[in-house]
Short mmCIF file of C-alpha atoms and ligand atoms in Angstrom, two decimals:
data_model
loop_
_atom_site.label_atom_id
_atom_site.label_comp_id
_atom_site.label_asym_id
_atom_site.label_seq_id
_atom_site.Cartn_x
_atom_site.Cartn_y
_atom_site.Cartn_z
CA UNK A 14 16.64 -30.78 -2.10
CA UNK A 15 17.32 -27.49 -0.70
CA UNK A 16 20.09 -27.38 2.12
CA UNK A 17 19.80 -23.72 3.81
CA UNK A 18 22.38 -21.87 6.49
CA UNK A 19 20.01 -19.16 8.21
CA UNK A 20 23.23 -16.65 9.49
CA UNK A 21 21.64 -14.79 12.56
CA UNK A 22 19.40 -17.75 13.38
CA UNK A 23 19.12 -16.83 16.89
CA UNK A 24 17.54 -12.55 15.91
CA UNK A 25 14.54 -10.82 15.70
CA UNK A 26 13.89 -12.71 12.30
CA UNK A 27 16.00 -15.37 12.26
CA UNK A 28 14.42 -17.34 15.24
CA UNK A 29 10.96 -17.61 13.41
CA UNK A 30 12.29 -18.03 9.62
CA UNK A 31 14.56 -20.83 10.66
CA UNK A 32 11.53 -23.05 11.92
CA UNK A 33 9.23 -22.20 9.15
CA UNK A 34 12.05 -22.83 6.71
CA UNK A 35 12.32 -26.50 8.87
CA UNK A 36 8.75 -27.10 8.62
CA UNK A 37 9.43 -26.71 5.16
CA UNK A 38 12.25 -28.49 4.09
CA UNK A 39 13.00 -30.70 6.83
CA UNK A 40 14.56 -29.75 9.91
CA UNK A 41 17.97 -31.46 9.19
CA UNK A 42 18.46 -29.17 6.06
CA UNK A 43 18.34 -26.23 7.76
CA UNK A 44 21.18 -25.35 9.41
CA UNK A 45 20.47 -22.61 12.02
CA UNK A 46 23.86 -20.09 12.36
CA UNK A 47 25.04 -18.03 15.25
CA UNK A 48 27.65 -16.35 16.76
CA UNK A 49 28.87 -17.33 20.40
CA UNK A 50 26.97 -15.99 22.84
CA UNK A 51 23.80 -15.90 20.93
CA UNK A 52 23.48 -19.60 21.18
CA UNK A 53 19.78 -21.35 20.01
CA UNK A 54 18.01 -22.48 22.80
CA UNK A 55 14.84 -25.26 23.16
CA UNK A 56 13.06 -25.81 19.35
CA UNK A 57 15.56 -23.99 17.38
CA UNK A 58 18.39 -26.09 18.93
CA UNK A 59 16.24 -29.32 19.05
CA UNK A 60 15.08 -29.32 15.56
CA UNK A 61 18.05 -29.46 13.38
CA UNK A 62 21.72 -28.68 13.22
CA UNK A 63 23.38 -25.59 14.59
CA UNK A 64 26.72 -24.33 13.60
CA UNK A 65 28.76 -21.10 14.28
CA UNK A 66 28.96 -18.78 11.03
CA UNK A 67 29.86 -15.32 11.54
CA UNK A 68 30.01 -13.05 9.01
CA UNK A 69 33.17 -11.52 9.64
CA UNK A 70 35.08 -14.59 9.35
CA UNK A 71 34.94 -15.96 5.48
CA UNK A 72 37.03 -19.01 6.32
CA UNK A 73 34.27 -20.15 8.98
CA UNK A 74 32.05 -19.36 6.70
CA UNK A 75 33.26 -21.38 3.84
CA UNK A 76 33.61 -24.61 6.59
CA UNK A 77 30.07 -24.56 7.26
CA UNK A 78 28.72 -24.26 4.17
CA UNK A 79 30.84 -27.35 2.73
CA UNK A 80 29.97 -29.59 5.44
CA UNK A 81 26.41 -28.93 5.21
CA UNK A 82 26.44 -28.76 1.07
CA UNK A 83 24.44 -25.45 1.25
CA UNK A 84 23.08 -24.44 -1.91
CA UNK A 85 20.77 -21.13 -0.13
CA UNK A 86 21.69 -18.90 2.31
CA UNK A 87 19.29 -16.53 4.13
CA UNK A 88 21.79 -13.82 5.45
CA UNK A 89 19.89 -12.14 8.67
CA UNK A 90 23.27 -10.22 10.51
CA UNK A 91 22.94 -6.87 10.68
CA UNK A 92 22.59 -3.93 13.46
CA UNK A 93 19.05 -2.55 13.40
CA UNK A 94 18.69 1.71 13.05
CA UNK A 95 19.37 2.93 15.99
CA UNK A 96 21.75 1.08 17.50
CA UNK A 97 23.65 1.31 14.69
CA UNK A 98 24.41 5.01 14.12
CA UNK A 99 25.71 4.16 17.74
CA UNK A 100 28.19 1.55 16.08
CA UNK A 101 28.50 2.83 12.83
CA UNK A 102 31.77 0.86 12.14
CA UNK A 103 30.75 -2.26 13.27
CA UNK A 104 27.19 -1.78 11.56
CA UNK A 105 29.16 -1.61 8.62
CA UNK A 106 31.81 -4.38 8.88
CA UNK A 107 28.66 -6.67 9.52
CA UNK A 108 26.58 -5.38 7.08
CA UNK A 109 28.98 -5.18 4.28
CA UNK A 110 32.24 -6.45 4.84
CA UNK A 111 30.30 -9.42 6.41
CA UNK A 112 27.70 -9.87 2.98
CA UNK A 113 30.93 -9.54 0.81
CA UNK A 114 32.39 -12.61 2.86
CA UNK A 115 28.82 -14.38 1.90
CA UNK A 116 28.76 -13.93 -1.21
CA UNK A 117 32.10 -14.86 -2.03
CA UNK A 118 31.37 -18.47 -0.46
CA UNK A 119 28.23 -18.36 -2.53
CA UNK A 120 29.99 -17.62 -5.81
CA UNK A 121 32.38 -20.32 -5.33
CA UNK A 122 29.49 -23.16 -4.00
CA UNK A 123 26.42 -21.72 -6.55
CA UNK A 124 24.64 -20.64 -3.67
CA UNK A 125 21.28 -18.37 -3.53
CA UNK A 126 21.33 -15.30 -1.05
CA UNK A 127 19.00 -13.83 0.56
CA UNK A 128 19.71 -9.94 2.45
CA UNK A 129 17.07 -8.17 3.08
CA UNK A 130 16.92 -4.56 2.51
CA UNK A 131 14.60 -2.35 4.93
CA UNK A 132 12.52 1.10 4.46
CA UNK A 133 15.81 2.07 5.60
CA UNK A 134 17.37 1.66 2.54
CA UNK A 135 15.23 5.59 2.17
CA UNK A 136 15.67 8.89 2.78
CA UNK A 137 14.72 12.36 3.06
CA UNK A 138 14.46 13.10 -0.52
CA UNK A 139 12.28 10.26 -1.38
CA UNK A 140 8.75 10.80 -2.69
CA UNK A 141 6.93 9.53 0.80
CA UNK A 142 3.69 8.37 0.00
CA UNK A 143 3.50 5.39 -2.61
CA UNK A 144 7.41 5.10 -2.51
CA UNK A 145 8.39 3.80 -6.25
CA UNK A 146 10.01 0.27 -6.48
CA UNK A 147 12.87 2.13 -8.38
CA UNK A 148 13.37 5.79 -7.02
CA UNK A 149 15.91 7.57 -5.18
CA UNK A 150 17.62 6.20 -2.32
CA UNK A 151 19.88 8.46 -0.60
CA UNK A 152 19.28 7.51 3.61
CA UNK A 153 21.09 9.74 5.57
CA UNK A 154 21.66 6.82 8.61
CA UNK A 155 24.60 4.17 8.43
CA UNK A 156 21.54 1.63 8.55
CA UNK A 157 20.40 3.31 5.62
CA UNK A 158 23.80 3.41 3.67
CA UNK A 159 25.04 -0.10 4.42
CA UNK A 160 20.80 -1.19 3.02
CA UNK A 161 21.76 0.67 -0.20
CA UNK A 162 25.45 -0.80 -0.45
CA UNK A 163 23.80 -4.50 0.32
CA UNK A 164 21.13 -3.87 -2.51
CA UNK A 165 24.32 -2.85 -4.62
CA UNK A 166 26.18 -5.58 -3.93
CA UNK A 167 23.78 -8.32 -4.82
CA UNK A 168 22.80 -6.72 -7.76
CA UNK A 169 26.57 -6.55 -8.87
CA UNK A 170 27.13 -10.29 -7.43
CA UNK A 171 24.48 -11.35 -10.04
CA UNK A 172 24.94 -9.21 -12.74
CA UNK A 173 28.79 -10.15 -12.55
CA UNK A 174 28.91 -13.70 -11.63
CA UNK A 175 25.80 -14.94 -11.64
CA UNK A 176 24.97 -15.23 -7.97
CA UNK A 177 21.10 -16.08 -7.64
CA UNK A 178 20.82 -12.78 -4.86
CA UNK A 179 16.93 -11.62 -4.49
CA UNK A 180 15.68 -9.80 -1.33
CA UNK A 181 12.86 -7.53 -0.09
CA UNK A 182 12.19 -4.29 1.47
CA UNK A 183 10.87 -4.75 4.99
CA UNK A 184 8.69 -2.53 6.75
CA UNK A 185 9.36 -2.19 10.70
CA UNK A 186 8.58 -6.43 11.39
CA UNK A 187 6.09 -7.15 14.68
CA UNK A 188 6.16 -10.29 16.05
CA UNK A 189 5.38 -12.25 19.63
CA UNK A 190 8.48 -14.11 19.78
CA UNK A 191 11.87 -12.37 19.92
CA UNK A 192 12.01 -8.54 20.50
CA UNK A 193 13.83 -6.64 18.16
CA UNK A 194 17.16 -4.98 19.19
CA UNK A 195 17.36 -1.13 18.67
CA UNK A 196 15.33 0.03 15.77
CA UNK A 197 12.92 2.99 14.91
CA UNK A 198 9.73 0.82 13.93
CA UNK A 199 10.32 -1.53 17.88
CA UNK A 200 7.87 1.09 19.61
CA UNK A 201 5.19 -1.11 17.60
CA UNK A 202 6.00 -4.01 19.50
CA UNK A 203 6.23 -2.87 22.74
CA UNK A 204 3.35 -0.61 22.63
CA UNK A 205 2.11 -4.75 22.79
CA UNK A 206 3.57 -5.56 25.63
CA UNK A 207 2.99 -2.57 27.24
CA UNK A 208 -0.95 -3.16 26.60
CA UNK A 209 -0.78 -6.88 27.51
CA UNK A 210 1.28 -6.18 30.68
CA UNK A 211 -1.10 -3.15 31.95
CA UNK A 212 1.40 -0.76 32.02
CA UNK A 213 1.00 3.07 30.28
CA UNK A 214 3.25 2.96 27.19
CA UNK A 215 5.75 6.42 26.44
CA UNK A 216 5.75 6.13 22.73
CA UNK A 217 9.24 7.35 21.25
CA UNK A 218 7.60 8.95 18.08
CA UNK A 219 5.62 11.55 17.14
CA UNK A 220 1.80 11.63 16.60
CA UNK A 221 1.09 11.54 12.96
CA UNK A 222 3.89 9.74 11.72
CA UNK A 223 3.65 7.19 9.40
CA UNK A 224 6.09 4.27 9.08
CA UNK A 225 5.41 0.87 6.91
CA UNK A 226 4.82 -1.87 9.45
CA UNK A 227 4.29 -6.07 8.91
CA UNK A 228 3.08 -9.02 11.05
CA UNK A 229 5.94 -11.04 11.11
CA UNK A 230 3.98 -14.10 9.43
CA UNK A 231 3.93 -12.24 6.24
CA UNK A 232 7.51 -11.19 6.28
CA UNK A 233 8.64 -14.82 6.40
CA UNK A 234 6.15 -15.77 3.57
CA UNK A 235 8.01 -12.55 1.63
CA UNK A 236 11.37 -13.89 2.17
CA UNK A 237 10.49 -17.93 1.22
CA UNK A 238 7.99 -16.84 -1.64
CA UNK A 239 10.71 -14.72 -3.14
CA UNK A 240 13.12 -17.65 -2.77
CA UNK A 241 10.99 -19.84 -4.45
CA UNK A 242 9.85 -17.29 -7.06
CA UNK A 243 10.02 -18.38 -10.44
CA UNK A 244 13.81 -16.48 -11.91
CA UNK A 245 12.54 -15.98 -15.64
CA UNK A 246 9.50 -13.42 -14.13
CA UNK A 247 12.06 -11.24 -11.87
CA UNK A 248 13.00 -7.90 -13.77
CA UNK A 249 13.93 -6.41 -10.17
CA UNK A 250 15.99 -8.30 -8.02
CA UNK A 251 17.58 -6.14 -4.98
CA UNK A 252 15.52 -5.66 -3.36
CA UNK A 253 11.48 -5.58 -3.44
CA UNK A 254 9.20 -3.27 -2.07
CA UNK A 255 6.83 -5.16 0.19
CA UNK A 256 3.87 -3.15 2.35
CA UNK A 257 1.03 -4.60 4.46
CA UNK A 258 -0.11 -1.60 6.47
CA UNK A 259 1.21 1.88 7.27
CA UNK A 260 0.13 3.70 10.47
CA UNK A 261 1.03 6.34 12.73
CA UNK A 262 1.35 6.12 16.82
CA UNK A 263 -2.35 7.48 17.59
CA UNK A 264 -3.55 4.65 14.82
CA UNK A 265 -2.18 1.68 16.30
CA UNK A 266 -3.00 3.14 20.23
CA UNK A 267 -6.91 3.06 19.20
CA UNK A 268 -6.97 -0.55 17.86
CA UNK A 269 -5.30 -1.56 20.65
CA UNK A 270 -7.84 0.37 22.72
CA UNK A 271 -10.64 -1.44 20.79
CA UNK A 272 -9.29 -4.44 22.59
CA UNK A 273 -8.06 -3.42 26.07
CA UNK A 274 -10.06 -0.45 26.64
CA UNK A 275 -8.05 0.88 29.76
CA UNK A 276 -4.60 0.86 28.02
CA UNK A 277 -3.27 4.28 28.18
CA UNK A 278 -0.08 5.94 25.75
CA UNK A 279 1.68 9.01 26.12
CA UNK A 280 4.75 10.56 24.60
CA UNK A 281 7.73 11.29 24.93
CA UNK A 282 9.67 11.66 21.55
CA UNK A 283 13.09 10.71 20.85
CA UNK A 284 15.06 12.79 18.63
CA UNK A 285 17.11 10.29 16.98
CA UNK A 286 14.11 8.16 16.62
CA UNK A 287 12.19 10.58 15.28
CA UNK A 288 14.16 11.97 12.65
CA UNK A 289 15.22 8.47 11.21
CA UNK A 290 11.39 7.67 11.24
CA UNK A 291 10.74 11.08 9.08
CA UNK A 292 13.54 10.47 6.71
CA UNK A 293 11.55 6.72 6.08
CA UNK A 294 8.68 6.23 3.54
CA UNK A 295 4.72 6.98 4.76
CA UNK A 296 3.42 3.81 2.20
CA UNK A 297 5.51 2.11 0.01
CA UNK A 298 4.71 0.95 -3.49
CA UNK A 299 4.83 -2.27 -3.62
CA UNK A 300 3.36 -3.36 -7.12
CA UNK A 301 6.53 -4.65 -8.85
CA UNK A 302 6.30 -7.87 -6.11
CA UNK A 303 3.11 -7.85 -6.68
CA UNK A 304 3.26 -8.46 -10.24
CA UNK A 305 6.94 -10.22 -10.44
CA UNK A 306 6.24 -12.70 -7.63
CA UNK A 307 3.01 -12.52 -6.64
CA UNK A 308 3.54 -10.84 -3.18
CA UNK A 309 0.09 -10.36 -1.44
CA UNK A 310 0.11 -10.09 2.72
CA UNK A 311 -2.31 -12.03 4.73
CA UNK A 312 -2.55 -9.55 7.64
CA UNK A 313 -4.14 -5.94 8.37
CA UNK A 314 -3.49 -3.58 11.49
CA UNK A 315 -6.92 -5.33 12.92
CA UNK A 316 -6.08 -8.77 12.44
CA UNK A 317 -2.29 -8.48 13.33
CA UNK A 318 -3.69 -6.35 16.58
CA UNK A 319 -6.29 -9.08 17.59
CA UNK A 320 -3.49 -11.96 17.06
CA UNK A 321 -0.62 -10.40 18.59
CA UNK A 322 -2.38 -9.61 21.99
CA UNK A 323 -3.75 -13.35 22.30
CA UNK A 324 -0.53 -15.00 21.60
CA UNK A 325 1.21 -12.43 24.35
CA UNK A 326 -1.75 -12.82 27.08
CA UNK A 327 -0.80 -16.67 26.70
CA UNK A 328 3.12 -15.75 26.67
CA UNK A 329 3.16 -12.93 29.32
CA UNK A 330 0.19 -13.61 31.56
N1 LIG B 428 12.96 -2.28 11.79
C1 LIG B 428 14.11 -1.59 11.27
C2 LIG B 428 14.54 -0.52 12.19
O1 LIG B 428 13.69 0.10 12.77
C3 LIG B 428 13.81 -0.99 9.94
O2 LIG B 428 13.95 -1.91 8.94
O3 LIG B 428 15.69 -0.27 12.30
#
């Protein structure tokens, strides 16, 4: 039986895998992490334990995951894009410093890791459309650099010592539930909002540009199908490619339109935004999950559209 810590239970991704990974296993072996102040609230505190883990602090770390037995540990602390080449420092003592500090407990209790990597993990130089599984990686953002290092890391951790590390490149992640804090790809959830609430939406990026983008159903299927993917068929480890649909601003605007025919968007472009979003891939590649794990997404730009404005009319409204 699987006994998981989810570290950054209470984030954008965290909330939503830790209940799937409950309705999996069994609420009381998944153990949902946090840091103070980012306490769970209502089903994610009701339906199994909670304990504090924060990355920083390896000693904590190693507590929780011997009173819990944890044999898998989905690792979801980090600072998104933006707000981290604000915090570049702290970005980086989370991202890294913080992963070393994981994987260290997970070498010594046989522990898998999960950490995913991100379009991010990209840069200029990168072929853009059809990004490779295995090309260059040279992102120009500390989001970027600490995606690479974390890749790195885990490859090293199981190369070296045998630490079962697998993880996936995510596209920008939409979901209903919890907003995302501070990235490139949020202007694709809160052009949602925006169109639920009836209010014009200033989109942050430019017409015509193209960024990988995922319903967040399908990135929690990535993440537990990769888990539970069989080792022997894995040539790549860290980290996958996974796509579901690319799109640009105008793209998403006119099958939201389809639906609420009076939203309106205009723009007003955001430097910083902008230039991390056209150092990121157009389409990725994402044929090596494919064939090493069977990765196939369940949602399109339509269906994700049509979904995501009936679950936030019943939310919002
Ligand atoms: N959603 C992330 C960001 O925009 C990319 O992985 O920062």
């Amino acid at each position: 039986m699987k006994n998981i810590l989810v570290i950054g239970s209470t984030g954008q991704i965290g909330s939503e895998l830790t209940t799937e990974l409950r309705k999996r296993y069994g609420g009381d072996h998944v153990v949902a992490g946090y840091i103070p102040g980012a306490e769970p609230k209502g089903e994610l505190a009701e339906g199994g334990p909670s304990a504090i883990a924060d990355v920083t602090n390896g000693e904590q770390l190693k507590e929780v995951a011997s009173k819990y037995h944890i044999d898998t540990i989905y690792n979801l602390a980090a600072l998104l894009s933006v707000v981290a080449e604000q915090k570049p420092r702290l970005a980086w003592r989370i991202g890294i410093d913080g992963l070393w500090n994981i994987l260290e407990v997970a070498r010594e209790n046989k522990c898998a890791v999960f950490t995913p990597s991100s379009i991010g993990s990209f840069g200029p130089n990168t072929p853009h459309v059809g990004t490779p599984q295995d090309t260059i990686q040279r992102p120009r953002t500390i989001y970027g650099v600490s995606k690479v290092t974390t890749e790195l890391i885990s490859d090293y951790y199981f190369h070296k010592y045998g630490v079962d590390t697998r993880a996936v490149r995510f596209p920008g992640l939409i979901s209903y539930v919890t907003p995302p804090g501070g990235g490139t790809t949020d202007y694709a959830v809160d052009i949602y909002y925006a169109a639920v609430r009836g209010e014009k939406f200033v989109c942050p990026i430019k017409e015509g540009t193209l960024m990988d983008m995922m319903y967040m159903p399908d990135g929690l299927h990535a993440a537990i199908s990769l888990m539970e993917a069989d080792p022997s068929r894995l040539i790549h480890r860290n980290a996958f490619n996974v796509a579901a649909m690319s799109f640009a601003p105008e793209t998403i605007y006119a099958e939201i339109k389809k639906v609420i025919p009076d939203f309106q968007m205009v723009y007003d472009v955001d430097p910083l935004k902008q230039s991390i979003a056209e150092s990121w891939p157009d389409s990725m590649d994402d044929s090596a999950a494919r064939s090493e794990w069977d990765w196939k997404p369940q949602y399109d730009l339509p269906t994700m559209t049509k979904d995501m404005i009936e679950k936030l009319r019943v939310k919002l409204l």
